[in-house]
């Protein structure tokens, strides 16, 4: 792309977002509903911390929206994923299959349990785990012993697989579920980015044993910081609540804790924000879909780029739109981002592959040809929930 074409791209981004002369953030929260009212009520009544009506209501509304039987609200998406993995039986020394192309939290959550990330490739269609490639890889790598999947190279158990619905686009779950059944793996979805995304009509995050959602300030809805564990299993839900509330045994005044739990409960004041945001979620999703369509139309005129489109098997929340550079593009993402940032359009690159980061460099990894290619050809486009126009 020439500098002139990148300038045209900048003009198009400004036109699509409606932000013609101000800086354009990658993603900003939007508070247009009952946020002040609900948060004020928490302050006025003193119910700001781990107990209160909003945190229970938020869980109930989240469960209704996603169709998951249970939702357990916690302090952030990373904590949600850590506990979801623990609920699925991941233990110290186990390997956990996950994409190399994901946000750092996916691997961090596993390592907080002293488990070992094992990086796998993603596919072009979804930007999520390539289940067919994974199956071929596991056939060569693993043996099944006593109903457990053992990595023949490391001797360790591979306990779970964590699909991540990248930028909100649903992973192709059917072939992945088959892989889980065939290789005795637990399925734990990292649905941090995919609230409002569906695979064949079913909400992401409702397929495996348990899953994690994030309500960070950059997500479709926010609680400031926050996350939730989703599960359809009542016993796991009970355990999730217990573990995330310091494993305190109910008693009117005694401090009795029956195991080493976590202080992960979402505060009521954050949940108040979340309740107000959930009320606006359908409108946010409609806005994001229309933003994606506008991007696709407007950027069709720019040579050698396209806008990533949701896979046919599902419905994406289009959390973040992505610009895809053609294979033959001679301009790098870095060059484009640099020029856009100079024009105060705060686009970002894809995450660095996790197996290239110093602390995760020496971990088991399958050949990652598609991840490497995608990482060097995708740019995150500004995708806030609502433009001021
Ligand atoms: C893929 C992915 N996993 C996990 C997380 C962790 O969520 P949080 O930031 O709420 O801890 C995020 C987002 O921040 C994410 O994008």
Coordinates of C-alpha atoms and ligand atoms in Angstrom, one line a residue:
X1 CA 0.0 0.0 0.0
X2 CA 1.2 3.5 -0.8
X3 CA 1.1 6.3 1.8
X4 CA -1.7 7.8 -0.2
X5 CA -3.7 4.6 0.1
X6 CA -3.1 4.4 3.8
X7 CA -4.4 8.0 4.0
X8 CA -7.5 6.9 2.1
X9 CA -7.9 4.1 4.6
X10 CA -7.7 6.6 7.5
X11 CA -10.3 8.7 5.8
X12 CA -12.6 5.7 5.4
X13 CA -12.1 4.7 9.1
X14 CA -13.0 8.2 10.1
X15 CA -16.1 8.1 7.9
X16 CA -17.3 4.7 9.2
X17 CA -16.8 5.5 12.9
X18 CA -18.3 9.0 12.5
X19 CA -15.2 10.5 14.3
X20 CA -14.1 12.9 11.7
X21 CA -11.6 15.0 13.6
X22 CA -10.9 13.5 17.1
X23 CA -8.6 10.7 18.1
X24 CA -10.2 7.3 17.6
X25 CA -9.7 4.7 20.3
X26 CA -9.6 1.0 19.5
X27 CA -12.5 0.4 21.8
X28 CA -14.2 2.6 24.4
X29 CA -16.9 1.8 26.8
X30 CA -20.3 3.4 26.4
X31 CA -22.5 4.3 29.3
X32 CA -25.9 5.3 28.0
X33 CA -28.3 3.6 30.3
X34 CA -29.0 3.1 34.1
X35 CA -25.3 3.0 35.1
X36 CA -25.3 6.1 37.3
X37 CA -28.6 5.1 39.0
X38 CA -27.5 1.5 39.8
X39 CA -24.0 2.5 41.0
X40 CA -25.4 5.3 43.1
X41 CA -27.8 2.9 44.7
X42 CA -24.8 0.8 45.8
X43 CA -23.1 3.8 47.3
X44 CA -26.2 5.1 49.0
X45 CA -27.0 1.7 50.6
X46 CA -23.4 0.7 51.3
X47 CA -23.6 -2.5 49.3
X48 CA -20.5 -2.0 47.3
X49 CA -18.5 -5.2 47.9
X50 CA -18.9 -8.9 47.5
X51 CA -22.5 -9.2 48.6
X52 CA -25.6 -7.4 47.2
X53 CA -28.6 -7.6 44.9
X54 CA -26.8 -6.6 41.7
X55 CA -24.2 -9.3 41.7
X56 CA -26.9 -11.9 42.0
X57 CA -29.1 -10.2 39.4
X58 CA -26.1 -9.9 37.0
X59 CA -25.5 -13.6 37.3
X60 CA -29.2 -14.4 36.6
X61 CA -29.4 -12.0 33.6
X62 CA -26.2 -13.4 32.2
X63 CA -27.5 -16.9 32.5
X64 CA -30.7 -15.9 30.8
X65 CA -28.9 -14.1 28.0
X66 CA -26.4 -16.9 27.2
X67 CA -28.6 -19.9 27.9
X68 CA -25.9 -21.3 30.3
X69 CA -27.7 -22.9 33.3
X70 CA -25.3 -21.0 35.7
X71 CA -23.2 -17.9 35.6
X72 CA -20.8 -17.1 38.5
X73 CA -19.5 -13.5 38.5
X74 CA -15.8 -12.9 39.3
X75 CA -13.2 -10.2 39.4
X76 CA -12.0 -10.6 35.8
X77 CA -11.9 -13.0 32.8
X78 CA -8.5 -14.4 33.7
X79 CA -9.7 -15.5 37.1
X80 CA -12.8 -16.9 35.5
X81 CA -10.7 -19.0 33.1
X82 CA -8.3 -20.2 35.9
X83 CA -11.3 -21.4 37.9
X84 CA -13.0 -22.9 34.8
X85 CA -9.8 -25.0 34.2
X86 CA -9.7 -26.1 37.8
X87 CA -13.4 -27.1 37.6
X88 CA -12.5 -29.2 34.6
X89 CA -9.9 -31.1 36.6
X90 CA -6.8 -29.4 35.3
X91 CA -4.0 -30.1 37.8
X92 CA -0.3 -29.1 38.2
X93 CA 1.8 -30.7 35.6
X94 CA -1.1 -31.3 33.1
X95 CA -0.8 -29.9 29.6
X96 CA -3.6 -27.7 28.3
X97 CA -4.0 -27.3 24.5
X98 CA -4.7 -23.7 23.4
X99 CA -4.1 -21.4 20.4
X100 CA -0.8 -19.7 20.2
X101 CA -2.7 -16.8 18.7
X102 CA -4.6 -15.5 21.7
X103 CA -4.4 -12.8 24.4
X104 CA -1.8 -13.6 27.1
X105 CA -4.5 -14.4 29.7
X106 CA -5.4 -17.7 28.1
X107 CA -1.9 -19.1 28.9
X108 CA -1.5 -17.2 32.2
X109 CA -4.7 -18.7 33.6
X110 CA -3.4 -22.3 33.0
X111 CA 0.0 -21.5 34.5
X112 CA -1.6 -20.1 37.7
X113 CA -2.6 -23.7 38.2
X114 CA 0.9 -24.8 37.4
X115 CA -0.4 -26.4 34.3
X116 CA 1.5 -26.2 31.0
X117 CA 0.2 -24.5 27.9
X118 CA 0.6 -26.5 24.7
X119 CA 0.2 -24.3 21.7
X120 CA -1.8 -25.3 18.6
X121 CA -2.5 -23.7 15.3
X122 CA -5.6 -21.7 14.2
X123 CA -7.5 -21.7 10.9
X124 CA -8.1 -18.9 8.5
X125 CA -11.9 -19.2 8.4
X126 CA -12.5 -18.6 12.1
X127 CA -9.1 -17.4 13.6
X128 CA -9.7 -20.1 16.2
X129 CA -8.3 -23.6 16.8
X130 CA -8.0 -25.8 13.6
X131 CA -9.6 -29.0 14.9
X132 CA -8.7 -31.1 11.9
X133 CA -5.1 -30.2 12.1
X134 CA -5.2 -30.8 15.9
X135 CA -6.6 -34.3 15.4
X136 CA -3.8 -35.2 13.0
X137 CA -1.3 -33.9 15.4
X138 CA -2.7 -35.7 18.4
X139 CA -2.8 -39.0 16.5
X140 CA 1.0 -38.9 16.1
X141 CA 1.7 -37.4 19.5
X142 CA -0.5 -39.1 22.0
X143 CA -1.5 -42.5 23.4
X144 CA -4.6 -43.1 25.4
X145 CA -3.8 -44.8 28.7
X146 CA -6.5 -45.6 31.3
X147 CA -8.8 -43.1 29.6
X148 CA -6.2 -40.3 29.7
X149 CA -4.4 -38.6 26.9
X150 CA -0.7 -38.9 27.4
X151 CA 1.8 -36.8 25.4
X152 CA 4.4 -39.4 24.4
X153 CA 7.1 -36.8 24.1
X154 CA 6.8 -35.3 27.5
X155 CA 5.1 -38.1 29.4
X156 CA 2.6 -35.6 30.7
X157 CA -1.2 -35.9 30.7
X158 CA -3.0 -33.6 28.2
X159 CA -6.1 -32.7 30.2
X160 CA -8.0 -30.0 28.3
X161 CA -8.4 -27.9 25.2
X162 CA -9.2 -24.2 25.3
X163 CA -10.7 -22.8 22.2
X164 CA -10.8 -19.0 22.1
X165 CA -13.4 -17.3 20.0
X166 CA -11.0 -14.7 18.5
X167 CA -12.3 -11.2 18.2
X168 CA -15.8 -12.6 18.8
X169 CA -15.8 -15.1 15.8
X170 CA -17.1 -18.5 16.9
X171 CA -14.7 -21.5 16.6
X172 CA -16.0 -24.4 14.6
X173 CA -17.1 -26.4 17.6
X174 CA -18.4 -29.7 16.2
X175 CA -15.1 -31.1 14.9
X176 CA -13.4 -29.8 18.1
X177 CA -15.9 -31.6 20.3
X178 CA -15.2 -34.8 18.3
X179 CA -11.4 -34.3 19.0
X180 CA -12.3 -34.0 22.7
X181 CA -14.3 -37.2 22.7
X182 CA -11.7 -39.1 20.7
X183 CA -8.7 -38.0 22.9
X184 CA -10.5 -37.8 26.3
X185 CA -10.0 -34.1 26.6
X186 CA -12.1 -31.6 28.6
X187 CA -13.4 -28.6 26.7
X188 CA -13.0 -25.2 28.4
X189 CA -13.9 -22.3 26.3
X190 CA -12.2 -18.9 26.5
X191 CA -15.2 -16.9 25.6
X192 CA -13.7 -13.7 27.0
X193 CA -14.3 -11.9 23.7
X194 CA -17.5 -13.5 22.5
X195 CA -20.5 -12.4 24.6
X196 CA -23.3 -12.3 22.1
X197 CA -21.6 -14.7 19.6
X198 CA -23.3 -18.0 18.6
X199 CA -22.2 -21.2 17.0
X200 CA -25.1 -22.8 15.1
X201 CA -27.5 -20.9 17.2
X202 CA -26.0 -21.7 20.6
X203 CA -24.2 -19.1 22.6
X204 CA -20.4 -19.5 22.8
X205 CA -19.2 -20.5 26.2
X206 CA -22.0 -23.1 26.7
X207 CA -20.4 -26.1 25.0
X208 CA -17.7 -27.4 27.4
X209 CA -17.5 -28.2 31.1
X210 CA -17.1 -24.5 32.0
X211 CA -16.1 -21.4 30.2
X212 CA -14.9 -17.8 30.9
X213 CA -16.2 -14.4 29.8
X214 CA -14.5 -11.0 30.4
X215 CA -16.1 -7.7 31.2
X216 CA -12.9 -5.6 30.9
X217 CA -13.4 -2.0 29.8
X218 CA -12.6 -2.9 26.2
X219 CA -15.2 -5.7 25.9
X220 CA -18.7 -5.6 24.4
X221 CA -20.1 -4.7 27.8
X222 CA -18.0 -3.8 30.8
X223 CA -18.2 -3.9 34.6
X224 CA -15.0 -1.9 34.9
X225 CA -13.1 -5.1 35.5
X226 CA -14.9 -8.4 35.7
X227 CA -15.6 -11.8 34.4
X228 CA -17.9 -14.8 34.7
X229 CA -17.7 -18.5 34.7
X230 CA -20.5 -20.2 32.7
X231 CA -21.4 -23.9 33.2
X232 CA -24.5 -26.1 32.7
X233 CA -23.4 -28.4 35.6
X234 CA -25.1 -27.5 38.9
X235 CA -22.4 -29.2 41.0
X236 CA -19.6 -27.4 39.2
X237 CA -21.5 -24.1 39.6
X238 CA -21.9 -24.7 43.3
X239 CA -18.1 -25.4 43.5
X240 CA -17.3 -22.4 41.4
X241 CA -19.2 -20.1 43.8
X242 CA -17.6 -21.7 46.8
X243 CA -14.0 -21.5 45.4
X244 CA -14.4 -17.9 44.3
X245 CA -15.8 -16.8 47.6
X246 CA -12.7 -17.9 49.7
X247 CA -14.3 -21.4 50.2
X248 CA -16.2 -20.0 53.2
X249 CA -18.7 -22.3 54.8
X250 CA -22.0 -20.5 55.3
X251 CA -22.4 -19.4 58.9
X252 CA -23.8 -16.2 60.4
X253 CA -20.6 -15.2 62.2
X254 CA -17.9 -17.9 62.1
X255 CA -14.9 -17.7 59.7
X256 CA -14.7 -21.3 58.6
X257 CA -13.1 -22.1 55.2
X258 CA -12.9 -25.7 54.2
X259 CA -10.3 -25.4 51.4
X260 CA -7.9 -22.9 49.9
X261 CA -10.3 -20.8 47.9
X262 CA -9.9 -17.5 46.1
X263 CA -11.1 -14.0 46.8
X264 CA -12.5 -13.7 43.3
X265 CA -16.1 -12.5 43.8
X266 CA -17.2 -9.7 41.6
X267 CA -18.1 -6.7 43.8
X268 CA -21.7 -5.5 43.8
X269 CA -20.8 -2.1 42.6
X270 CA -19.2 -3.6 39.5
X271 CA -22.1 -5.8 38.9
X272 CA -24.4 -2.7 39.1
X273 CA -22.5 -1.4 36.1
X274 CA -22.9 -4.8 34.5
X275 CA -26.7 -4.9 35.0
X276 CA -27.0 -1.5 33.3
X277 CA -24.7 -2.6 30.5
X278 CA -26.5 -5.9 29.9
X279 CA -29.8 -4.0 29.3
X280 CA -28.1 -2.3 26.4
X281 CA -26.3 -5.4 25.0
X282 CA -28.8 -6.1 22.2
X283 CA -28.4 -2.5 21.0
X284 CA -24.6 -2.7 21.3
X285 CA -24.6 -6.0 19.2
X286 CA -26.8 -4.5 16.5
X287 CA -24.5 -1.4 16.4
X288 CA -21.4 -3.6 16.1
X289 CA -22.8 -5.6 13.3
X290 CA -23.7 -2.5 11.4
X291 CA -20.2 -1.1 12.0
X292 CA -18.7 -4.3 10.5
X293 CA -21.0 -4.0 7.5
X294 CA -20.0 -0.4 7.0
X295 CA -16.3 -1.2 7.3
X296 CA -16.7 -4.0 4.7
X297 CA -18.5 -1.7 2.2
X298 CA -16.2 1.3 2.8
X299 CA -12.9 -0.6 2.7
X300 CA -13.8 -2.6 -0.4
X301 CA -12.3 0.2 -2.5
X302 CA -8.9 0.0 -0.9
X303 CA -6.6 -2.3 -2.8
X304 CA -5.0 -5.4 -1.2
X305 CA -7.1 -5.4 2.0
X306 CA -10.4 -6.8 3.2
X307 CA -12.3 -6.9 6.5
X308 CA -12.6 -10.2 8.3
X309 CA -16.1 -11.7 8.0
X310 CA -17.8 -14.0 10.5
X311 CA -17.6 -17.7 9.6
X312 CA -20.7 -19.3 8.0
X313 CA -21.5 -21.6 10.9
X314 CA -22.2 -18.8 13.4
X315 CA -22.9 -15.3 14.4
X316 CA -20.1 -13.1 15.6
X317 CA -20.5 -10.2 18.0
X318 CA -17.9 -8.4 15.9
X319 CA -16.2 -7.3 19.1
X320 CA -13.2 -6.1 17.2
X321 CA -13.2 -5.7 13.4
X322 CA -10.0 -6.8 11.7
X323 CA -8.4 -5.6 8.5
X324 CA -6.7 -8.4 6.6
X325 CA -3.8 -7.7 4.3
X326 CA -3.6 -9.7 1.1
X327 CA -0.8 -12.3 0.9
X328 CA 0.7 -10.3 -1.8
X329 CA 0.7 -7.1 0.2
X330 CA 4.2 -5.7 0.3
X331 CA 3.4 -3.3 3.1
X332 CA 3.6 -4.6 6.7
X333 CA 1.0 -4.2 9.4
X334 CA 3.6 -2.2 11.3
X335 CA 3.9 0.4 8.5
X336 CA 0.1 0.8 8.3
X337 CA -0.4 1.0 12.0
X338 CA 2.4 3.5 12.4
X339 CA 0.8 5.9 9.8
X340 CA -2.7 5.4 11.3
X341 CA -1.4 6.0 14.8
X342 CA 0.2 9.2 13.6
X343 CA -3.2 10.3 12.4
X344 CA -4.6 9.4 15.9
X345 CA -6.4 6.3 14.7
X346 CA -5.4 3.8 17.4
X347 CA -5.4 0.6 15.5
X348 CA -3.4 -2.3 16.9
X349 CA -1.7 -5.4 15.6
X350 CA -2.7 -9.0 16.4
X351 CA -1.2 -10.4 19.7
X352 CA 2.3 -11.7 19.4
X353 CA 2.2 -15.5 19.2
X354 CA 2.4 -16.7 22.8
X355 CA 5.1 -19.3 22.0
X356 CA 7.4 -16.4 21.1
X357 CA 7.2 -14.7 24.4
X358 CA 10.1 -15.2 26.8
X359 CA 8.2 -17.1 29.6
X360 CA 6.3 -19.4 27.2
X361 CA 9.1 -19.9 24.6
X362 CA 10.1 -23.5 25.5
X363 CA 6.7 -25.1 25.8
X364 CA 5.3 -27.8 23.6
X365 CA 4.1 -26.4 20.3
X366 CA 2.7 -27.8 17.1
X367 CA 3.7 -26.4 13.7
X368 CA 2.0 -23.0 13.6
X369 CA 2.1 -22.0 9.9
X370 CA -1.4 -20.5 9.8
X371 CA -1.0 -18.6 13.1
X372 CA 2.3 -17.1 11.9
X373 CA 0.7 -15.9 8.7
X374 CA -2.5 -14.5 10.3
X375 CA -0.5 -12.7 13.0
X376 CA 1.5 -10.8 10.4
X377 CA -1.5 -9.9 8.2
X378 CA -4.2 -8.7 10.6
X379 CA -4.9 -5.3 12.1
X380 CA -7.5 -4.6 14.8
X381 CA -9.7 -1.7 13.7
X382 CA -11.5 0.8 16.0
X383 CA -14.7 -0.9 17.0
X384 CA -16.2 1.0 20.0
X385 CA -19.8 0.2 20.7
X386 CA -21.2 3.6 19.8
X387 CA -20.1 6.5 17.8
X388 CA -21.2 10.0 19.0
X389 CA -22.8 10.8 15.7
Ligands
LIG1 C1 -8.9 -14.1 24.9 C2 -8.9 -13.5 26.2 N1 -8.8 -14.3 27.3 C3 -8.9 -13.8 28.5 C4 -9.0 -12.4 28.7 C5 -8.9 -12.0 30.2 O1 -9.9 -11.2 30.6 P1 -9.6 -10.1 31.7 O2 -8.9 -9.0 31.1 O3 -11.0 -9.7 32.1 O4 -8.9 -10.7 32.8 C6 -9.1 -11.6 27.7 C7 -9.3 -10.1 27.7 O5 -9.0 -9.3 28.4 C8 -9.1 -12.1 26.4 O6 -9.2 -11.3 25.3

